[in-house]
CSV table of C-alpha atoms in Angstrom, one decimal:
chain,number,residue,atom,x,y,z
A,1,MET,CA,82.7,74.8,111.2
A,2,LYS,CA,84.4,78.0,110.0
A,3,THR,CA,87.8,77.4,108.6
A,4,LEU,CA,90.3,80.1,107.6
A,5,LEU,CA,93.1,79.4,105.2
A,6,ILE,CA,96.0,81.8,106.0
A,7,ILE,CA,98.3,82.3,103.1
A,8,PRO,CA,101.3,84.5,104.0
A,9,ALA,CA,102.8,86.0,100.8
A,10,TYR,CA,106.1,87.8,100.4
A,11,ASN,CA,107.0,88.6,96.9
A,12,GLU,CA,104.9,85.9,95.4
A,13,GLU,CA,103.2,87.6,92.4
A,14,GLU,CA,104.1,84.8,90.1
A,15,SER,CA,102.7,81.8,92.0
A,16,LEU,CA,100.0,83.5,94.1
A,17,LYS,CA,97.2,83.4,91.5
A,18,LYS,CA,97.8,79.8,90.6
A,19,THR,CA,97.8,78.8,94.2
A,20,VAL,CA,94.7,80.7,95.1
A,21,ASP,CA,92.9,79.5,92.0
A,22,SER,CA,93.6,75.9,92.9
A,23,VAL,CA,92.3,76.5,96.4
A,24,LEU,CA,89.1,78.1,94.9
A,25,ALA,CA,88.7,75.1,92.6
A,26,LYS,CA,89.4,72.3,95.2
A,27,ALA,CA,88.2,73.8,98.4
A,28,PRO,CA,85.5,76.4,97.7
A,29,GLU,CA,83.8,76.1,101.1
A,30,VAL,CA,86.9,77.3,103.0
A,31,ASP,CA,87.5,81.0,103.6
A,32,PHE,CA,91.0,82.1,102.7
A,33,LEU,CA,93.0,85.2,103.6
A,34,ILE,CA,96.2,86.3,102.0
A,35,VAL,CA,98.6,88.2,104.2
A,36,ASN,CA,100.9,90.4,102.1
A,37,ASP,CA,104.0,90.7,104.2
A,38,GLY,CA,105.2,94.1,102.9
A,39,SER,CA,106.0,92.7,99.4
A,40,ARG,CA,107.9,94.9,97.0
A,41,ASP,CA,106.6,93.2,93.9
A,42,GLY,CA,103.1,93.1,92.5
A,43,THR,CA,101.6,90.8,95.1
A,44,VAL,CA,99.1,93.5,96.1
A,45,GLN,CA,98.0,94.1,92.5
A,46,VAL,CA,97.4,90.4,92.0
A,47,CYS,CA,95.1,90.5,95.1
A,48,ARG,CA,93.3,93.7,94.0
A,49,GLU,CA,92.8,92.6,90.4
A,50,ASN,CA,91.3,89.2,91.4
A,51,HIS,CA,89.4,90.6,94.4
A,52,TYR,CA,91.1,88.2,96.8
A,53,PRO,CA,90.6,89.1,100.5
A,54,PHE,CA,94.0,90.1,101.8
A,55,LEU,CA,95.6,91.8,104.8
A,56,ASP,CA,98.2,94.4,103.7
A,57,LEU,CA,101.0,94.6,106.2
A,58,SER,CA,102.8,98.0,105.8
A,59,THR,CA,106.3,96.6,106.7
A,60,ASN,CA,107.9,93.2,106.4
A,61,LEU,CA,107.3,91.3,109.6
A,62,GLY,CA,108.6,87.9,108.6
A,63,LEU,CA,106.6,84.6,108.4
A,64,SER,CA,105.7,84.5,112.0
A,65,GLY,CA,104.4,88.1,112.1
A,66,ALA,CA,102.4,87.6,108.9
A,67,PHE,CA,100.9,84.4,110.0
A,68,GLN,CA,100.0,85.9,113.4
A,69,ALA,CA,98.2,88.7,111.7
A,70,GLY,CA,96.1,86.1,110.0
A,71,LEU,CA,95.5,84.3,113.3
A,72,LYS,CA,94.4,87.6,114.8
A,73,TYR,CA,91.8,88.0,112.1
A,74,ALA,CA,90.7,84.4,112.7
A,75,PHE,CA,90.4,85.1,116.4
A,76,ARG,CA,88.4,88.3,115.9
A,77,HIS,CA,86.0,86.7,113.5
A,78,ASN,CA,85.5,83.6,115.6
A,79,TYR,CA,87.0,80.9,113.3
A,80,ASP,CA,87.1,77.3,114.5
A,81,CYS,CA,90.2,76.4,112.6
A,82,ALA,CA,93.1,78.2,111.0
A,83,ILE,CA,95.4,76.5,108.4
A,84,GLN,CA,98.8,77.7,107.4
A,85,PHE,CA,99.3,77.4,103.7
A,86,ASP,CA,102.2,78.3,101.4
A,87,ALA,CA,101.7,80.8,98.6
A,88,ASP,CA,104.4,79.2,96.5
A,89,GLY,CA,102.2,76.3,95.3
A,90,GLN,CA,104.0,73.6,97.4
A,91,HIS,CA,100.9,72.6,99.2
A,92,SER,CA,97.9,70.8,97.6
A,93,PRO,CA,94.5,72.1,98.5
A,94,GLU,CA,93.1,68.5,98.5
A,95,TYR,CA,94.3,68.0,102.0
A,96,ILE,CA,92.7,71.2,103.5
A,97,GLU,CA,89.4,69.4,104.3
A,98,GLU,CA,91.2,66.5,106.0
A,99,LEU,CA,93.3,68.8,108.1
A,100,ALA,CA,90.3,70.9,109.1
A,101,GLN,CA,88.4,67.8,110.1
A,102,ALA,CA,91.3,66.6,112.2
A,103,THR,CA,91.2,69.7,114.3
A,104,LYS,CA,87.7,68.8,115.6
A,105,ILE,CA,89.4,66.1,117.7
A,106,TYR,CA,93.0,67.4,117.9
A,107,ASP,CA,94.4,70.8,118.8
A,108,ILE,CA,97.0,70.8,116.1
A,109,ALA,CA,97.0,68.8,112.8
A,110,ILE,CA,100.3,68.8,110.9
A,111,GLY,CA,100.3,67.9,107.2
A,112,SER,CA,103.1,65.4,107.2
A,113,ARG,CA,105.2,64.2,104.3
A,114,PHE,CA,106.6,61.2,106.1
A,115,VAL,CA,103.7,59.4,108.0
A,116,ASP,CA,104.2,56.2,106.1
A,117,LYS,CA,107.0,57.1,103.8
A,118,LYS,CA,110.7,57.0,104.4
A,119,LYS,CA,112.6,60.2,104.6
A,120,PRO,CA,115.1,60.8,101.8
A,121,ARG,CA,118.7,61.0,102.9
A,122,SER,CA,119.8,64.6,102.7
A,123,MET,CA,121.2,67.4,104.8
A,124,ARG,CA,117.8,68.9,105.3
A,125,MET,CA,116.3,65.7,106.4
A,126,LEU,CA,119.1,65.3,108.9
A,127,GLY,CA,118.0,68.6,110.4
A,128,ASN,CA,114.4,67.4,110.3
A,129,ASN,CA,115.5,64.3,112.2
A,130,LEU,CA,117.3,66.4,114.8
A,131,ILE,CA,114.2,68.5,115.4
A,132,GLU,CA,112.1,65.3,115.6
A,133,LEU,CA,114.6,63.9,118.2
A,134,ALA,CA,114.5,67.2,120.2
A,135,ILE,CA,110.7,67.2,120.4
A,136,LYS,CA,110.7,63.5,121.4
A,137,ILE,CA,113.2,64.2,124.2
A,138,THR,CA,111.3,67.1,125.6
A,139,THR,CA,107.7,66.0,125.0
A,140,GLY,CA,107.8,62.3,124.4
A,141,LYS,CA,105.7,62.7,121.3
A,142,ILE,CA,107.0,61.5,117.9
A,143,ILE,CA,106.3,64.0,115.1
A,144,LYS,CA,107.7,62.7,111.9
A,145,ASP,CA,107.6,65.9,110.0
A,146,PRO,CA,107.9,68.8,112.4
A,147,THR,CA,109.2,71.3,109.8
A,148,SER,CA,106.2,70.9,107.5
A,149,GLY,CA,104.7,74.2,106.5
A,150,MET,CA,101.1,73.1,106.4
A,151,ARG,CA,99.6,73.0,109.9
A,152,ALA,CA,96.0,73.4,111.2
A,153,PHE,CA,95.2,74.9,114.5
A,154,ASN,CA,91.9,74.7,116.4
A,155,LYS,CA,90.1,77.5,118.3
A,156,ARG,CA,92.0,77.0,121.5
A,157,MET,CA,95.4,77.2,119.8
A,158,ILE,CA,94.2,80.2,117.7
A,159,ALA,CA,93.4,82.1,120.9
A,160,TYR,CA,96.9,81.4,122.4
A,161,MET,CA,98.8,82.1,119.2
A,162,ALA,CA,96.9,85.2,118.1
A,163,ASN,CA,97.5,87.1,121.3
A,164,GLY,CA,100.8,85.7,122.7
A,165,LEU,CA,104.4,86.6,122.1
A,166,ASN,CA,106.8,84.0,120.6
A,167,PHE,CA,104.2,81.9,118.9
A,168,GLY,CA,105.7,81.7,115.4
A,169,PRO,CA,104.5,78.9,113.2
A,170,GLU,CA,107.6,76.8,113.8
A,171,PRO,CA,108.4,73.5,115.4
A,172,ASP,CA,109.4,75.0,118.8
A,173,THR,CA,105.9,76.5,119.2
A,174,VAL,CA,104.4,73.1,118.5
A,175,SER,CA,106.6,71.5,121.2
A,176,TYR,CA,105.8,74.3,123.6
A,177,LEU,CA,102.1,73.9,123.1
A,178,ILE,CA,102.4,70.1,123.6
A,179,LYS,CA,104.3,70.5,126.8
A,180,ARG,CA,102.8,73.6,128.4
A,181,ALA,CA,99.3,73.7,127.0
A,182,ASN,CA,98.6,70.0,126.7
A,183,ALA,CA,98.0,70.2,123.0
A,184,LYS,CA,97.1,67.0,121.2
A,185,VAL,CA,98.9,66.7,117.9
A,186,VAL,CA,98.1,64.5,114.9
A,187,GLU,CA,99.9,64.1,111.6
A,188,VAL,CA,97.9,63.9,108.4
A,189,PRO,CA,99.7,62.4,105.4
A,190,ILE,CA,100.1,64.9,102.6
A,191,ASP,CA,102.2,65.1,99.4
A,192,VAL,CA,104.2,68.2,98.7
A,193,ARG,CA,105.0,69.5,95.2
A,194,GLU,CA,108.0,71.5,94.0
A,195,ARG,CA,107.4,75.2,94.2
A,196,ILE,CA,105.8,76.8,91.1
A,197,ALA,CA,107.9,80.0,91.0
A,198,GLY,CA,110.1,82.2,93.0
A,199,GLU,CA,113.1,81.4,95.1
A,200,SER,CA,113.2,79.4,98.3
A,201,TYR,CA,114.0,81.3,101.4
A,202,LEU,CA,116.2,78.5,102.6
A,203,ASN,CA,119.8,78.3,101.4
A,204,PRO,CA,122.2,75.8,103.1
A,205,TRP,CA,123.5,78.4,105.6
A,206,ARG,CA,120.1,79.6,106.5
A,207,SER,CA,118.8,76.0,106.9
A,208,PHE,CA,121.7,75.2,109.2
A,209,MET,CA,121.1,78.3,111.3
A,210,TYR,CA,117.3,77.6,111.4
A,211,MET,CA,117.9,74.0,112.6
A,212,LEU,CA,120.4,75.1,115.2
A,213,GLN,CA,118.0,77.8,116.5
A,214,MET,CA,115.1,75.4,116.6
A,215,ALA,CA,117.2,72.7,118.4
A,216,ILE,CA,118.4,75.2,121.1
A,217,SER,CA,114.9,76.7,121.4
A,218,ILE,CA,113.2,73.3,121.8
A,219,LEU,CA,115.8,71.7,124.1
A,220,PHE,CA,116.5,74.7,126.4
A,221,VAL,CA,114.6,77.9,126.0
A,222,GLN,CA,111.1,76.4,126.0
A,223,PHE,CA,111.7,75.0,129.5
A,224,PHE,CA,111.8,78.5,131.0
A,225,ARG,CA,108.5,79.5,129.4
A,226,LYS,CA,105.4,79.8,131.5
A,227,LYS,CA,102.7,77.1,131.6
A,228,ILE,CA,99.5,77.9,129.9
A,229,GLY,CA,97.5,74.9,131.0
A,230,GLY,CA,94.1,74.1,129.6
A,231,SER,CA,93.3,70.7,128.2
A,232,ALA,CA,92.2,69.1,125.0
A,233,LYS,CA,88.5,68.4,124.5
B,1,MET,CA,149.2,109.1,138.6
B,2,SER,CA,150.5,112.2,136.9
B,3,ILE,CA,148.9,115.6,137.4
B,4,VAL,CA,148.3,115.9,133.6
B,5,LEU,CA,146.5,112.6,133.4
B,6,ARG,CA,144.3,113.6,136.3
B,7,ILE,CA,143.4,117.0,134.9
B,8,GLY,CA,142.7,115.3,131.5
B,9,LEU,CA,140.4,112.8,133.2
B,10,ILE,CA,138.5,115.5,135.1
B,11,LEU,CA,138.1,117.5,131.9
B,12,VAL,CA,136.8,114.5,129.9
B,13,SER,CA,134.3,113.6,132.5
B,14,LEU,CA,133.1,117.2,132.8
B,15,PHE,CA,132.7,117.3,129.0
B,16,THR,CA,130.7,114.1,129.1
B,17,LEU,CA,128.4,115.5,131.7
B,18,ILE,CA,127.9,118.7,129.7
B,19,PHE,CA,127.3,116.7,126.5
B,20,ILE,CA,124.6,114.6,128.2
B,21,THR,CA,123.0,117.7,129.8
B,22,ARG,CA,122.8,119.4,126.4
B,23,LYS,CA,121.1,116.4,124.8
B,24,VAL,CA,118.5,116.4,127.5
B,25,ARG,CA,118.0,120.2,127.2
B,26,ASN,CA,117.5,119.9,123.5
B,27,ALA,CA,115.0,117.1,124.0
B,28,GLN,CA,117.0,114.6,122.0
B,29,ILE,CA,116.7,111.9,124.6
B,30,LYS,CA,113.9,111.0,126.9
B,31,LEU,CA,114.4,112.0,130.5
B,32,GLU,CA,113.9,108.4,131.8
B,33,ASP,CA,116.6,107.1,129.5
B,34,SER,CA,119.0,109.9,130.4
B,35,ILE,CA,119.0,109.2,134.1
B,36,PHE,CA,121.3,106.2,133.6
B,37,TRP,CA,123.8,108.4,131.7
B,38,PHE,CA,123.7,111.1,134.3
B,39,CYS,CA,124.6,108.5,136.9
B,40,VAL,CA,127.5,107.2,134.7
B,41,ALA,CA,128.8,110.7,134.0
B,42,GLY,CA,128.5,111.7,137.7
B,43,LEU,CA,130.4,108.5,138.7
B,44,LEU,CA,133.0,109.3,136.1
B,45,LEU,CA,133.5,112.8,137.5
B,46,ILE,CA,133.7,111.7,141.2
B,47,LEU,CA,136.2,108.9,140.3
B,48,SER,CA,138.4,111.3,138.3
B,49,ILE,CA,138.5,113.8,141.2
B,50,PHE,CA,139.0,111.1,143.9
B,51,PRO,CA,140.9,108.2,142.3
B,52,GLN,CA,141.8,107.1,145.8
B,53,ILE,CA,138.4,105.3,145.9
B,54,PHE,CA,139.7,102.8,143.3
B,55,TYR,CA,143.0,102.3,145.1
B,56,ALA,CA,141.1,101.6,148.3
B,57,ILE,CA,138.7,99.2,146.8
B,58,SER,CA,141.3,97.2,144.8
B,59,ASP,CA,143.4,97.0,147.9
B,60,PHE,CA,140.5,95.7,149.8
B,61,ALA,CA,139.5,93.2,147.1
B,62,GLY,CA,143.0,92.1,146.5
B,63,ILE,CA,143.3,93.3,142.9
B,64,ILE,CA,146.9,94.1,142.1
B,65,SER,CA,146.3,96.8,139.5
B,66,PRO,CA,143.5,99.3,140.1
B,67,ALA,CA,143.2,99.6,136.3
B,68,ASN,CA,141.7,96.1,136.2
B,69,LEU,CA,139.0,97.2,138.6
B,70,VAL,CA,138.2,100.2,136.4
B,71,PHE,CA,137.8,97.8,133.4
B,72,LEU,CA,135.8,95.3,135.4
B,73,LEU,CA,133.4,98.0,136.6
B,74,PHE,CA,132.8,99.6,133.3
B,75,ILE,CA,132.6,96.4,131.3
B,76,PHE,CA,129.9,95.2,133.7
B,77,ILE,CA,128.0,98.5,133.4
B,78,LEU,CA,128.1,98.3,129.6
B,79,LEU,CA,127.0,94.6,129.7
B,80,ILE,CA,124.0,95.5,131.7
B,81,LEU,CA,123.3,98.4,129.4
B,82,GLY,CA,123.6,96.2,126.4
B,83,PHE,CA,121.1,93.7,127.8
B,84,ASN,CA,118.7,96.4,128.7
B,85,LEU,CA,118.9,97.8,125.2
B,86,SER,CA,118.2,94.4,123.8
B,87,VAL,CA,115.1,94.1,126.0
B,88,HIS,CA,114.0,97.6,124.9
B,89,LEU,CA,114.5,96.8,121.3
B,90,SER,CA,112.5,93.6,121.6
B,91,GLN,CA,109.6,95.4,123.2
B,92,THR,CA,109.7,98.1,120.5
B,93,ASP,CA,109.8,95.4,117.9
B,94,THR,CA,106.7,93.7,119.4
B,95,LYS,CA,104.8,97.0,119.5
B,96,LEU,CA,105.7,97.7,115.9
B,97,LYS,CA,104.5,94.2,114.9
B,98,GLU,CA,101.2,94.6,116.8
B,99,LEU,CA,100.6,98.0,115.2
B,100,THR,CA,101.3,96.7,111.7
B,101,GLN,CA,99.0,93.7,112.2
B,102,GLN,CA,96.3,95.8,113.8
B,103,LEU,CA,96.5,98.3,111.0
B,104,ALA,CA,96.3,95.6,108.3
B,105,ILE,CA,93.3,94.0,109.9
B,106,GLU,CA,91.4,97.3,110.4
B,107,LYS,CA,92.1,98.2,106.9
B,108,PHE,CA,90.7,95.0,105.6
B,109,GLU,CA,87.7,95.1,107.8
B,110,ARG,CA,87.0,98.7,106.7
B,111,TYR,CA,87.2,97.6,103.1
B,112,CYS,CA,84.7,94.8,103.8
B,113,ASN,CA,82.3,97.2,105.5
B,114,ASP,CA,82.6,99.6,102.6
B,115,GLN,CA,81.8,96.9,100.2
B,116,GLU,CA,78.7,95.8,102.2
B,117,LEU,CA,77.5,99.4,102.5
B,118,GLN,CA,77.9,100.0,98.8
B,119,LYS,CA,76.0,96.8,98.0
B,120,ALA,CA,73.2,97.8,100.4
B,121,GLN,CA,73.1,101.3,98.8
B,122,GLU,CA,72.9,99.9,95.3
B,123,GLU,CA,70.0,97.6,96.3
B,124,GLU,CA,68.2,100.7,97.8
B,125,ASN,CA,68.8,102.6,94.6
B,126,VAL,CA,67.3,99.7,92.6
B,127,GLU,CA,64.3,99.7,94.8
B,128,VAL,CA,63.8,103.5,94.4
B,129,VAL,CA,64.1,103.1,90.6
B,130,VAL,CA,61.5,100.4,90.6
B,131,GLU,CA,59.2,102.5,92.7
B,132,THR,CA,59.5,105.5,90.5
B,133,ILE,CA,58.9,103.4,87.4
B,134,SER,CA,55.7,101.9,88.9
B,135,ILE,CA,54.6,105.4,90.0
B,136,SER,CA,55.2,106.9,86.6
B,137,ALA,CA,53.3,103.9,85.1
B,138,ASN,CA,50.4,104.6,87.4
B,139,THR,CA,50.3,108.3,86.5
B,140,ASP,CA,50.4,107.3,82.8
B,141,LYS,CA,47.4,105.1,83.3
B,142,ALA,CA,45.6,107.9,85.2
B,143,GLY,CA,46.4,110.3,82.5
B,144,ASN,CA,44.9,108.0,79.9
């Protein structure tokens, strides 16, 4: 089974090396690919000096565009599984193998922080709950941690997401794939660490806008999208 | 409507038409995109010469002030235009994204190919060196 770890990186020169080194140490059998999303810092130098394989996007496309570039590479080179992995060191490479194994049976495996743990009470978790509710209303599936940034996709999903429009690595895509492509989703319990360095993209205002956008997208816009069909193995 | 206002309107719509024509002549806008503006400018000109059209329509539709009809019509035209522009921008955005991704992937694949070629070439070089060494060893023996 060929697994590709896609690591989108935007201005991550400080944490990238640590993250990749931990991946190399803990999951050496997995191929990884950094996608430099038009960074303005030394992300490219870090990749060159350490001979990391990386795609160099000439302009900043945002997370969805960068991840899709990785998916396109996975599609062209016939990978069985593609895993979304943060460059900032939040995700532990110990769970890569588990997620990859899960995609043998399921279409999408989500690394979930709250499979058997209670969610802490905070504004962000309120947003998380809202998205969970929206997905439950539209698909009937309960996904405890829809906003998790560590997801694994199998070959069928890679083909859709690499070549389609509006397939960003976000909860609304997951709900769309469940509803319109009969995707089977599983949650794999993971632990998430605090980021090593750099600044989080999400401030309160952006988080709020993100949640609002996701809720509207899941509840209303996804209904108008075309059915893809297909079925799980 | 005063005669000054009418002359003013006709002049302005004439200038608009000339302005758009010049842009097309100087190839600053694509012909396909300019057709819409030609229609708008032509409409403007016709309406400024024959404002009776507006009076007749608003009478027929039961609109008290013809000015409201003018606003309604042009706001609607602009709304459609705004949406079309948004669609256009979205498509351009997608194309740009595809190009960027394609470029990055090709670049990486070329780099990988180069590396493999270099490796193969180095191996070949090593073989050649080994061969020459063994040949020279043989000739040495023969010489002895």
